[in-house]
């Protein structure tokens, strides 16, 4: 019997928004071979419409697109309730740190710089979808003012619904489930993103910064442990 919603083990659908046909085909071929269902859009406007209509499990979004560029597409997706929670991996054309940082600050779940190997993309996709599926045990988890509905990936602060991306959701849940214990930054990268190296340190910090902003006054629950990583404070019982 299948588990509902996000826990479904059914075939995951990936939308590739990329105008360069050969790259889209190469990525698509490799994802299909790995068992994913693949949808493709070759410009930003079609990509946005397709994402809202089809609600894929993950979107691979190139930044340089005709019609509407990747940043604009991304902002649209995050504004719309149908697509706000869909993980996005951005593709950047250049190795320029500027692009990567901008992508992460916009709230992308991960990014890859061209040229990249299809295998690397596949690993990133699998890591993100794995953590989407990994919600064992009870479906609800509460900690301090936070409540996580692990099944629907819904998040509440003092019982008011709040929007988190799926990566922010997993990150905060992971920390809350281990509250009072500091989590090493490399462990966090490995657990949430599936890899860990110095170049991706920024990924973690950028996500933390956004997460704190979204939590508003409750952002102070997350403590930075200098030289180690992050920790969610222990609640006063
Ligand atoms: Ca492009």
PDB file of N, CA, C and O in Angstrom, residues 152-229:
ATOM      1  N   UNK A 152       2.487  16.401   5.054  1.00  0.00           N
ATOM      2  CA  UNK A 152       2.092  17.416   4.077  1.00  0.00           C
ATOM      3  C   UNK A 152       3.176  18.470   3.890  1.00  0.00           C
ATOM      4  O   UNK A 152       3.028  19.370   3.082  1.00  0.00           O
ATOM      5  N   UNK A 153       4.270  18.342   4.660  1.00  0.00           N
ATOM      6  CA  UNK A 153       5.337  19.351   4.644  1.00  0.00           C
ATOM      7  C   UNK A 153       4.780  20.740   4.948  1.00  0.00           C
ATOM      8  O   UNK A 153       5.168  21.727   4.341  1.00  0.00           O
ATOM      9  N   UNK A 154       3.843  20.786   5.901  1.00  0.00           N
ATOM     10  CA  UNK A 154       3.304  22.083   6.317  1.00  0.00           C
ATOM     11  C   UNK A 154       3.929  22.472   7.648  1.00  0.00           C
ATOM     12  O   UNK A 154       4.244  21.634   8.478  1.00  0.00           O
ATOM     13  N   UNK A 155       4.093  23.775   7.807  1.00  0.00           N
ATOM     14  CA  UNK A 155       4.801  24.278   8.972  1.00  0.00           C
ATOM     15  C   UNK A 155       3.977  25.365   9.650  1.00  0.00           C
ATOM     16  O   UNK A 155       3.344  26.184   8.968  1.00  0.00           O
ATOM     17  N   UNK A 156       3.981  25.353  10.971  1.00  0.00           N
ATOM     18  CA  UNK A 156       3.192  26.326  11.722  1.00  0.00           C
ATOM     19  C   UNK A 156       4.039  26.954  12.820  1.00  0.00           C
ATOM     20  O   UNK A 156       4.841  26.276  13.464  1.00  0.00           O
ATOM     21  N   UNK A 157       3.848  28.248  13.010  1.00  0.00           N
ATOM     22  CA  UNK A 157       4.447  28.916  14.159  1.00  0.00           C
ATOM     23  C   UNK A 157       3.305  29.346  15.061  1.00  0.00           C
ATOM     24  O   UNK A 157       2.425  30.095  14.630  1.00  0.00           O
ATOM     25  N   UNK A 158       3.305  28.869  16.287  1.00  0.00           N
ATOM     26  CA  UNK A 158       2.205  29.116  17.221  1.00  0.00           C
ATOM     27  C   UNK A 158       0.856  28.896  16.542  1.00  0.00           C
ATOM     28  O   UNK A 158      -0.045  29.726  16.616  1.00  0.00           O
ATOM     29  N   UNK A 159       0.789  27.773  15.837  1.00  0.00           N
ATOM     30  CA  UNK A 159      -0.424  27.316  15.152  1.00  0.00           C
ATOM     31  C   UNK A 159      -0.862  28.161  13.969  1.00  0.00           C
ATOM     32  O   UNK A 159      -1.918  27.923  13.393  1.00  0.00           O
ATOM     33  N   UNK A 160      -0.049  29.142  13.593  1.00  0.00           N
ATOM     34  CA  UNK A 160      -0.329  29.901  12.370  1.00  0.00           C
ATOM     35  C   UNK A 160       0.514  29.309  11.241  1.00  0.00           C
ATOM     36  O   UNK A 160       1.720  29.124  11.406  1.00  0.00           O
ATOM     37  N   UNK A 161      -0.109  29.021  10.095  1.00  0.00           N
ATOM     38  CA  UNK A 161       0.671  28.477   8.982  1.00  0.00           C
ATOM     39  C   UNK A 161       1.755  29.458   8.532  1.00  0.00           C
ATOM     40  O   UNK A 161       1.522  30.663   8.502  1.00  0.00           O
ATOM     41  N   UNK A 162       2.927  28.951   8.246  1.00  0.00           N
ATOM     42  CA  UNK A 162       4.019  29.788   7.753  1.00  0.00           C
ATOM     43  C   UNK A 162       4.665  29.070   6.575  1.00  0.00           C
ATOM     44  O   UNK A 162       4.695  27.842   6.534  1.00  0.00           O
ATOM     45  N   UNK A 163       5.147  29.845   5.632  1.00  0.00           N
ATOM     46  CA  UNK A 163       5.727  29.253   4.417  1.00  0.00           C
ATOM     47  C   UNK A 163       7.217  28.985   4.596  1.00  0.00           C
ATOM     48  O   UNK A 163       7.986  29.897   4.904  1.00  0.00           O
ATOM     49  N   UNK A 164       7.608  27.747   4.416  1.00  0.00           N
ATOM     50  CA  UNK A 164       9.033  27.416   4.333  1.00  0.00           C
ATOM     51  C   UNK A 164       9.228  26.618   3.050  1.00  0.00           C
ATOM     52  O   UNK A 164       8.341  25.882   2.642  1.00  0.00           O
ATOM     53  N   UNK A 165      10.391  26.750   2.434  1.00  0.00           N
ATOM     54  CA  UNK A 165      10.690  25.860   1.318  1.00  0.00           C
ATOM     55  C   UNK A 165      10.970  24.475   1.898  1.00  0.00           C
ATOM     56  O   UNK A 165      11.184  24.325   3.112  1.00  0.00           O
ATOM     57  N   UNK A 166      10.979  23.465   1.049  1.00  0.00           N
ATOM     58  CA  UNK A 166      11.173  22.119   1.582  1.00  0.00           C
ATOM     59  C   UNK A 166      12.548  21.978   2.232  1.00  0.00           C
ATOM     60  O   UNK A 166      12.701  21.279   3.224  1.00  0.00           O
ATOM     61  N   UNK A 167      13.539  22.676   1.699  1.00  0.00           N
ATOM     62  CA  UNK A 167      14.874  22.601   2.307  1.00  0.00           C
ATOM     63  C   UNK A 167      14.886  23.276   3.682  1.00  0.00           C
ATOM     64  O   UNK A 167      15.442  22.728   4.640  1.00  0.00           O
ATOM     65  N   UNK A 168      14.258  24.428   3.781  1.00  0.00           N
ATOM     66  CA  UNK A 168      14.194  25.113   5.077  1.00  0.00           C
ATOM     67  C   UNK A 168      13.441  24.258   6.098  1.00  0.00           C
ATOM     68  O   UNK A 168      13.822  24.169   7.264  1.00  0.00           O
ATOM     69  N   UNK A 169      12.377  23.630   5.605  1.00  0.00           N
ATOM     70  CA  UNK A 169      11.576  22.751   6.456  1.00  0.00           C
ATOM     71  C   UNK A 169      12.439  21.637   7.039  1.00  0.00           C
ATOM     72  O   UNK A 169      12.457  21.402   8.244  1.00  0.00           O
ATOM     73  N   UNK A 170      13.180  20.956   6.171  1.00  0.00           N
ATOM     74  CA  UNK A 170      14.011  19.832   6.625  1.00  0.00           C
ATOM     75  C   UNK A 170      15.119  20.281   7.558  1.00  0.00           C
ATOM     76  O   UNK A 170      15.441  19.611   8.528  1.00  0.00           O
ATOM     77  N   UNK A 171      15.684  21.419   7.227  1.00  0.00           N
ATOM     78  CA  UNK A 171      16.788  21.937   8.026  1.00  0.00           C
ATOM     79  C   UNK A 171      16.304  22.248   9.448  1.00  0.00           C
ATOM     80  O   UNK A 171      16.912  21.816  10.431  1.00  0.00           O
ATOM     81  N   UNK A 172      15.208  22.961   9.550  1.00  0.00           N
ATOM     82  CA  UNK A 172      14.702  23.335  10.874  1.00  0.00           C
ATOM     83  C   UNK A 172      14.207  22.109  11.632  1.00  0.00           C
ATOM     84  O   UNK A 172      14.460  21.965  12.829  1.00  0.00           O
ATOM     85  N   UNK A 173      13.542  21.211  10.923  1.00  0.00           N
ATOM     86  CA  UNK A 173      13.060  19.985  11.566  1.00  0.00           C
ATOM     87  C   UNK A 173      14.232  19.174  12.119  1.00  0.00           C
ATOM     88  O   UNK A 173      14.200  18.708  13.260  1.00  0.00           O
ATOM     89  N   UNK A 174      15.259  19.057  11.298  1.00  0.00           N
ATOM     90  CA  UNK A 174      16.445  18.300  11.707  1.00  0.00           C
ATOM     91  C   UNK A 174      17.045  18.887  12.986  1.00  0.00           C
ATOM     92  O   UNK A 174      17.380  18.169  13.924  1.00  0.00           O
ATOM     93  N   UNK A 175      17.147  20.212  13.020  1.00  0.00           N
ATOM     94  CA  UNK A 175      17.714  20.874  14.200  1.00  0.00           C
ATOM     95  C   UNK A 175      16.792  20.745  15.412  1.00  0.00           C
ATOM     96  O   UNK A 175      17.249  20.507  16.533  1.00  0.00           O
ATOM     97  N   UNK A 176      15.500  20.892  15.180  1.00  0.00           N
ATOM     98  CA  UNK A 176      14.546  20.816  16.297  1.00  0.00           C
ATOM     99  C   UNK A 176      14.505  19.408  16.890  1.00  0.00           C
ATOM    100  O   UNK A 176      14.362  19.240  18.099  1.00  0.00           O
ATOM    101  N   UNK A 177      14.644  18.402  16.036  1.00  0.00           N
ATOM    102  CA  UNK A 177      14.623  17.026  16.533  1.00  0.00           C
ATOM    103  C   UNK A 177      15.886  16.717  17.342  1.00  0.00           C
ATOM    104  O   UNK A 177      15.947  15.708  18.031  1.00  0.00           O
ATOM    105  N   UNK A 178      16.872  17.595  17.202  1.00  0.00           N
ATOM    106  CA  UNK A 178      18.119  17.417  17.951  1.00  0.00           C
ATOM    107  C   UNK A 178      18.408  18.645  18.820  1.00  0.00           C
ATOM    108  O   UNK A 178      19.565  19.007  19.038  1.00  0.00           O
ATOM    109  N   UNK A 179      17.349  19.265  19.294  1.00  0.00           N
ATOM    110  CA  UNK A 179      17.481  20.522  20.035  1.00  0.00           C
ATOM    111  C   UNK A 179      18.411  20.373  21.229  1.00  0.00           C
ATOM    112  O   UNK A 179      18.461  19.330  21.881  1.00  0.00           O
ATOM    113  N   UNK A 180      19.170  21.435  21.466  1.00  0.00           N
ATOM    114  CA  UNK A 180      20.081  21.442  22.607  1.00  0.00           C
ATOM    115  C   UNK A 180      21.439  20.855  22.267  1.00  0.00           C
ATOM    116  O   UNK A 180      22.380  20.964  23.035  1.00  0.00           O
ATOM    117  N   UNK A 181      21.522  20.224  21.081  1.00  0.00           N
ATOM    118  CA  UNK A 181      22.814  19.664  20.662  1.00  0.00           C
ATOM    119  C   UNK A 181      23.269  20.399  19.407  1.00  0.00           C
ATOM    120  O   UNK A 181      22.515  20.488  18.432  1.00  0.00           O
ATOM    121  N   UNK A 182      24.511  20.892  19.430  1.00  0.00           N
ATOM    122  CA  UNK A 182      24.950  21.610  18.238  1.00  0.00           C
ATOM    123  C   UNK A 182      25.258  20.623  17.117  1.00  0.00           C
ATOM    124  O   UNK A 182      25.791  19.540  17.349  1.00  0.00           O
ATOM    125  N   UNK A 183      24.897  21.043  15.917  1.00  0.00           N
ATOM    126  CA  UNK A 183      25.071  20.193  14.737  1.00  0.00           C
ATOM    127  C   UNK A 183      26.210  20.739  13.895  1.00  0.00           C
ATOM    128  O   UNK A 183      26.214  21.905  13.514  1.00  0.00           O
ATOM    129  N   UNK A 184      27.112  19.873  13.600  1.00  0.00           N
ATOM    130  CA  UNK A 184      28.285  20.220  12.807  1.00  0.00           C
ATOM    131  C   UNK A 184      27.882  20.640  11.389  1.00  0.00           C
ATOM    132  O   UNK A 184      27.016  20.027  10.776  1.00  0.00           O
ATOM    133  N   UNK A 185      28.510  21.708  10.869  1.00  0.00           N
ATOM    134  CA  UNK A 185      28.079  22.210   9.560  1.00  0.00           C
ATOM    135  C   UNK A 185      28.278  21.184   8.444  1.00  0.00           C
ATOM    136  O   UNK A 185      27.446  21.085   7.545  1.00  0.00           O
ATOM    137  N   UNK A 186      29.346  20.407   8.513  1.00  0.00           N
ATOM    138  CA  UNK A 186      29.546  19.381   7.485  1.00  0.00           C
ATOM    139  C   UNK A 186      28.485  18.290   7.553  1.00  0.00           C
ATOM    140  O   UNK A 186      28.030  17.795   6.531  1.00  0.00           O
ATOM    141  N   UNK A 187      28.091  17.956   8.779  1.00  0.00           N
ATOM    142  CA  UNK A 187      27.024  16.957   8.927  1.00  0.00           C
ATOM    143  C   UNK A 187      25.715  17.486   8.356  1.00  0.00           C
ATOM    144  O   UNK A 187      24.960  16.748   7.717  1.00  0.00           O
ATOM    145  N   UNK A 188      25.462  18.767   8.617  1.00  0.00           N
ATOM    146  CA  UNK A 188      24.227  19.362   8.096  1.00  0.00           C
ATOM    147  C   UNK A 188      24.220  19.353   6.568  1.00  0.00           C
ATOM    148  O   UNK A 188      23.233  18.987   5.942  1.00  0.00           O
ATOM    149  N   UNK A 189      25.357  19.736   5.983  1.00  0.00           N
ATOM    150  CA  UNK A 189      25.446  19.738   4.518  1.00  0.00           C
ATOM    151  C   UNK A 189      25.234  18.333   3.963  1.00  0.00           C
ATOM    152  O   UNK A 189      24.502  18.132   3.000  1.00  0.00           O
ATOM    153  N   UNK A 190      25.886  17.372   4.595  1.00  0.00           N
ATOM    154  CA  UNK A 190      25.768  15.994   4.124  1.00  0.00           C
ATOM    155  C   UNK A 190      24.332  15.496   4.256  1.00  0.00           C
ATOM    156  O   UNK A 190      23.796  14.853   3.356  1.00  0.00           O
ATOM    157  N   UNK A 191      23.720  15.800   5.390  1.00  0.00           N
ATOM    158  CA  UNK A 191      22.380  15.282   5.632  1.00  0.00           C
ATOM    159  C   UNK A 191      21.344  15.954   4.747  1.00  0.00           C
ATOM    160  O   UNK A 191      20.484  15.296   4.173  1.00  0.00           O
ATOM    161  N   UNK A 192      21.427  17.255   4.628  1.00  0.00           N
ATOM    162  CA  UNK A 192      20.365  17.974   3.919  1.00  0.00           C
ATOM    163  C   UNK A 192      20.648  18.059   2.419  1.00  0.00           C
ATOM    164  O   UNK A 192      19.737  17.953   1.608  1.00  0.00           O
ATOM    165  N   UNK A 193      21.896  18.266   2.052  1.00  0.00           N
ATOM    166  CA  UNK A 193      22.200  18.433   0.617  1.00  0.00           C
ATOM    167  C   UNK A 193      22.880  17.219  -0.010  1.00  0.00           C
ATOM    168  O   UNK A 193      23.080  17.165  -1.206  1.00  0.00           O
ATOM    169  N   UNK A 194      23.301  16.299   0.803  1.00  0.00           N
ATOM    170  CA  UNK A 194      23.895  15.088   0.252  1.00  0.00           C
ATOM    171  C   UNK A 194      25.377  15.201  -0.075  1.00  0.00           C
ATOM    172  O   UNK A 194      25.960  14.304  -0.643  1.00  0.00           O
ATOM    173  N   UNK A 195      25.991  16.329   0.236  1.00  0.00           N
ATOM    174  CA  UNK A 195      27.428  16.458   0.014  1.00  0.00           C
ATOM    175  C   UNK A 195      27.956  17.485   0.994  1.00  0.00           C
ATOM    176  O   UNK A 195      27.201  18.243   1.588  1.00  0.00           O
ATOM    177  N   UNK A 196      29.241  17.527   1.160  1.00  0.00           N
ATOM    178  CA  UNK A 196      29.804  18.537   2.039  1.00  0.00           C
ATOM    179  C   UNK A 196      31.214  18.868   1.591  1.00  0.00           C
ATOM    180  O   UNK A 196      32.064  18.012   1.470  1.00  0.00           O
ATOM    181  N   UNK A 197      31.421  20.115   1.257  1.00  0.00           N
ATOM    182  CA  UNK A 197      32.779  20.572   1.015  1.00  0.00           C
ATOM    183  C   UNK A 197      32.799  22.074   1.243  1.00  0.00           C
ATOM    184  O   UNK A 197      31.760  22.723   1.289  1.00  0.00           O
ATOM    185  N   UNK A 198      33.989  22.602   1.374  1.00  0.00           N
ATOM    186  CA  UNK A 198      34.130  24.000   1.768  1.00  0.00           C
ATOM    187  C   UNK A 198      33.396  24.948   0.819  1.00  0.00           C
ATOM    188  O   UNK A 198      32.821  25.947   1.242  1.00  0.00           O
ATOM    189  N   UNK A 199      33.383  24.597  -0.466  1.00  0.00           N
ATOM    190  CA  UNK A 199      32.758  25.479  -1.452  1.00  0.00           C
ATOM    191  C   UNK A 199      31.268  25.663  -1.199  1.00  0.00           C
ATOM    192  O   UNK A 199      30.678  26.639  -1.634  1.00  0.00           O
ATOM    193  N   UNK A 200      30.670  24.712  -0.496  1.00  0.00           N
ATOM    194  CA  UNK A 200      29.233  24.802  -0.283  1.00  0.00           C
ATOM    195  C   UNK A 200      28.847  25.339   1.087  1.00  0.00           C
ATOM    196  O   UNK A 200      27.675  25.392   1.433  1.00  0.00           O
ATOM    197  N   UNK A 201      29.854  25.736   1.844  1.00  0.00           N
ATOM    198  CA  UNK A 201      29.604  26.312   3.152  1.00  0.00           C
ATOM    199  C   UNK A 201      28.570  27.424   3.071  1.00  0.00           C
ATOM    200  O   UNK A 201      27.701  27.566   3.912  1.00  0.00           O
ATOM    201  N   UNK A 202      28.707  28.202   2.026  1.00  0.00           N
ATOM    202  CA  UNK A 202      27.840  29.356   1.814  1.00  0.00           C
ATOM    203  C   UNK A 202      26.371  28.948   1.649  1.00  0.00           C
ATOM    204  O   UNK A 202      25.464  29.670   2.041  1.00  0.00           O
ATOM    205  N   UNK A 203      26.178  27.787   1.045  1.00  0.00           N
ATOM    206  CA  UNK A 203      24.819  27.276   0.872  1.00  0.00           C
ATOM    207  C   UNK A 203      24.111  27.176   2.219  1.00  0.00           C
ATOM    208  O   UNK A 203      22.985  27.618   2.379  1.00  0.00           O
ATOM    209  N   UNK A 204      24.813  26.605   3.164  1.00  0.00           N
ATOM    210  CA  UNK A 204      24.230  26.417   4.489  1.00  0.00           C
ATOM    211  C   UNK A 204      23.936  27.763   5.156  1.00  0.00           C
ATOM    212  O   UNK A 204      22.841  27.992   5.659  1.00  0.00           O
ATOM    213  N   UNK A 205      24.916  28.656   5.147  1.00  0.00           N
ATOM    214  CA  UNK A 205      24.735  29.940   5.830  1.00  0.00           C
ATOM    215  C   UNK A 205      23.616  30.762   5.197  1.00  0.00           C
ATOM    216  O   UNK A 205      22.854  31.426   5.902  1.00  0.00           O
ATOM    217  N   UNK A 206      23.530  30.715   3.872  1.00  0.00           N
ATOM    218  CA  UNK A 206      22.484  31.479   3.193  1.00  0.00           C
ATOM    219  C   UNK A 206      21.105  30.945   3.551  1.00  0.00           C
ATOM    220  O   UNK A 206      20.172  31.700   3.799  1.00  0.00           O
ATOM    221  N   UNK A 207      20.986  29.641   3.611  1.00  0.00           N
ATOM    222  CA  UNK A 207      19.703  29.049   4.006  1.00  0.00           C
ATOM    223  C   UNK A 207      19.347  29.403   5.443  1.00  0.00           C
ATOM    224  O   UNK A 207      18.197  29.680   5.761  1.00  0.00           O
ATOM    225  N   UNK A 208      20.338  29.372   6.313  1.00  0.00           N
ATOM    226  CA  UNK A 208      20.091  29.704   7.719  1.00  0.00           C
ATOM    227  C   UNK A 208      19.621  31.143   7.864  1.00  0.00           C
ATOM    228  O   UNK A 208      18.726  31.438   8.652  1.00  0.00           O
ATOM    229  N   UNK A 209      20.254  32.011   7.102  1.00  0.00           N
ATOM    230  CA  UNK A 209      19.905  33.428   7.179  1.00  0.00           C
ATOM    231  C   UNK A 209      18.441  33.633   6.767  1.00  0.00           C
ATOM    232  O   UNK A 209      17.678  34.317   7.455  1.00  0.00           O
ATOM    233  N   UNK A 210      18.062  33.015   5.661  1.00  0.00           N
ATOM    234  CA  UNK A 210      16.686  33.137   5.194  1.00  0.00           C
ATOM    235  C   UNK A 210      15.697  32.512   6.169  1.00  0.00           C
ATOM    236  O   UNK A 210      14.618  33.029   6.405  1.00  0.00           O
ATOM    237  N   UNK A 211      16.103  31.385   6.690  1.00  0.00           N
ATOM    238  CA  UNK A 211      15.234  30.683   7.631  1.00  0.00           C
ATOM    239  C   UNK A 211      14.967  31.568   8.846  1.00  0.00           C
ATOM    240  O   UNK A 211      13.830  31.747   9.273  1.00  0.00           O
ATOM    241  N   UNK A 212      16.027  32.150   9.380  1.00  0.00           N
ATOM    242  CA  UNK A 212      15.856  33.035  10.542  1.00  0.00           C
ATOM    243  C   UNK A 212      14.945  34.208  10.213  1.00  0.00           C
ATOM    244  O   UNK A 212      14.101  34.589  11.013  1.00  0.00           O
ATOM    245  N   UNK A 213      15.143  34.767   9.019  1.00  0.00           N
ATOM    246  CA  UNK A 213      14.289  35.896   8.614  1.00  0.00           C
ATOM    247  C   UNK A 213      12.822  35.475   8.582  1.00  0.00           C
ATOM    248  O   UNK A 213      11.948  36.181   9.058  1.00  0.00           O
ATOM    249  N   UNK A 214      12.584  34.296   8.057  1.00  0.00           N
ATOM    250  CA  UNK A 214      11.199  33.834   7.939  1.00  0.00           C
ATOM    251  C   UNK A 214      10.571  33.546   9.296  1.00  0.00           C
ATOM    252  O   UNK A 214       9.367  33.646   9.455  1.00  0.00           O
ATOM    253  N   UNK A 215      11.404  33.166  10.251  1.00  0.00           N
ATOM    254  CA  UNK A 215      10.875  32.847  11.581  1.00  0.00           C
ATOM    255  C   UNK A 215      10.622  34.111  12.396  1.00  0.00           C
ATOM    256  O   UNK A 215      10.023  34.050  13.465  1.00  0.00           O
ATOM    257  N   UNK A 216      11.092  35.240  11.883  1.00  0.00           N
ATOM    258  CA  UNK A 216      10.875  36.522  12.573  1.00  0.00           C
ATOM    259  C   UNK A 216      11.465  36.492  13.974  1.00  0.00           C
ATOM    260  O   UNK A 216      12.603  36.052  14.158  1.00  0.00           O
ATOM    261  N   UNK A 217      10.665  36.910  14.969  1.00  0.00           N
ATOM    262  CA  UNK A 217      11.192  36.946  16.336  1.00  0.00           C
ATOM    263  C   UNK A 217      11.608  35.561  16.841  1.00  0.00           C
ATOM    264  O   UNK A 217      12.423  35.449  17.748  1.00  0.00           O
ATOM    265  N   UNK A 218      11.039  34.510  16.232  1.00  0.00           N
ATOM    266  CA  UNK A 218      11.396  33.146  16.662  1.00  0.00           C
ATOM    267  C   UNK A 218      12.703  32.658  16.039  1.00  0.00           C
ATOM    268  O   UNK A 218      13.164  31.566  16.345  1.00  0.00           O
ATOM    269  N   UNK A 219      13.278  33.501  15.166  1.00  0.00           N
ATOM    270  CA  UNK A 219      14.558  33.146  14.551  1.00  0.00           C
ATOM    271  C   UNK A 219      15.661  32.963  15.583  1.00  0.00           C
ATOM    272  O   UNK A 219      16.645  32.260  15.345  1.00  0.00           O
ATOM    273  N   UNK A 220      15.473  33.584  16.734  1.00  0.00           N
ATOM    274  CA  UNK A 220      16.500  33.491  17.773  1.00  0.00           C
ATOM    275  C   UNK A 220      16.577  32.094  18.396  1.00  0.00           C
ATOM    276  O   UNK A 220      17.490  31.804  19.164  1.00  0.00           O
ATOM    277  N   UNK A 221      15.622  31.220  18.044  1.00  0.00           N
ATOM    278  CA  UNK A 221      15.735  29.831  18.506  1.00  0.00           C
ATOM    279  C   UNK A 221      16.962  29.157  17.887  1.00  0.00           C
ATOM    280  O   UNK A 221      17.501  28.207  18.431  1.00  0.00           O
ATOM    281  N   UNK A 222      17.354  29.643  16.717  1.00  0.00           N
ATOM    282  CA  UNK A 222      18.521  29.044  16.059  1.00  0.00           C
ATOM    283  C   UNK A 222      19.780  29.774  16.514  1.00  0.00           C
ATOM    284  O   UNK A 222      19.895  30.980  16.326  1.00  0.00           O
ATOM    285  N   UNK A 223      20.672  29.047  17.102  1.00  0.00           N
ATOM    286  CA  UNK A 223      21.924  29.635  17.556  1.00  0.00           C
ATOM    287  C   UNK A 223      23.066  29.231  16.631  1.00  0.00           C
ATOM    288  O   UNK A 223      23.118  28.101  16.168  1.00  0.00           O
ATOM    289  N   UNK A 224      23.952  30.200  16.363  1.00  0.00           N
ATOM    290  CA  UNK A 224      25.161  29.877  15.624  1.00  0.00           C
ATOM    291  C   UNK A 224      26.219  29.438  16.626  1.00  0.00           C
ATOM    292  O   UNK A 224      26.492  30.149  17.579  1.00  0.00           O
ATOM    293  N   UNK A 225      26.769  28.263  16.415  1.00  0.00           N
ATOM    294  CA  UNK A 225      27.834  27.794  17.305  1.00  0.00           C
ATOM    295  C   UNK A 225      29.151  27.993  16.554  1.00  0.00           C
ATOM    296  O   UNK A 225      29.453  27.263  15.604  1.00  0.00           O
ATOM    297  N   UNK A 226      29.844  29.012  16.958  1.00  0.00           N
ATOM    298  CA  UNK A 226      31.064  29.408  16.240  1.00  0.00           C
ATOM    299  C   UNK A 226      32.045  28.245  16.106  1.00  0.00           C
ATOM    300  O   UNK A 226      32.302  27.527  17.065  1.00  0.00           O
ATOM    301  N   UNK A 227      32.517  28.047  14.883  1.00  0.00           N
ATOM    302  CA  UNK A 227      33.497  26.995  14.634  1.00  0.00           C
ATOM    303  C   UNK A 227      32.901  25.600  14.568  1.00  0.00           C
ATOM    304  O   UNK A 227      33.602  24.638  14.271  1.00  0.00           O
ATOM    305  N   UNK A 228      31.605  25.474  14.842  1.00  0.00           N
ATOM    306  CA  UNK A 228      30.981  24.149  14.801  1.00  0.00           C
ATOM    307  C   UNK A 228      29.849  24.120  13.776  1.00  0.00           C
ATOM    308  O   UNK A 228      29.952  23.477  12.729  1.00  0.00           O
ATOM    309  N   UNK A 229      28.802  24.855  14.063  1.00  0.00           N
ATOM    310  CA  UNK A 229      27.650  24.817  13.169  1.00  0.00           C
ATOM    311  C   UNK A 229      26.465  25.538  13.775  1.00  0.00           C
ATOM    312  O   UNK A 229      26.574  26.690  14.179  1.00  0.00           O
TER     313      UNK A 229
END
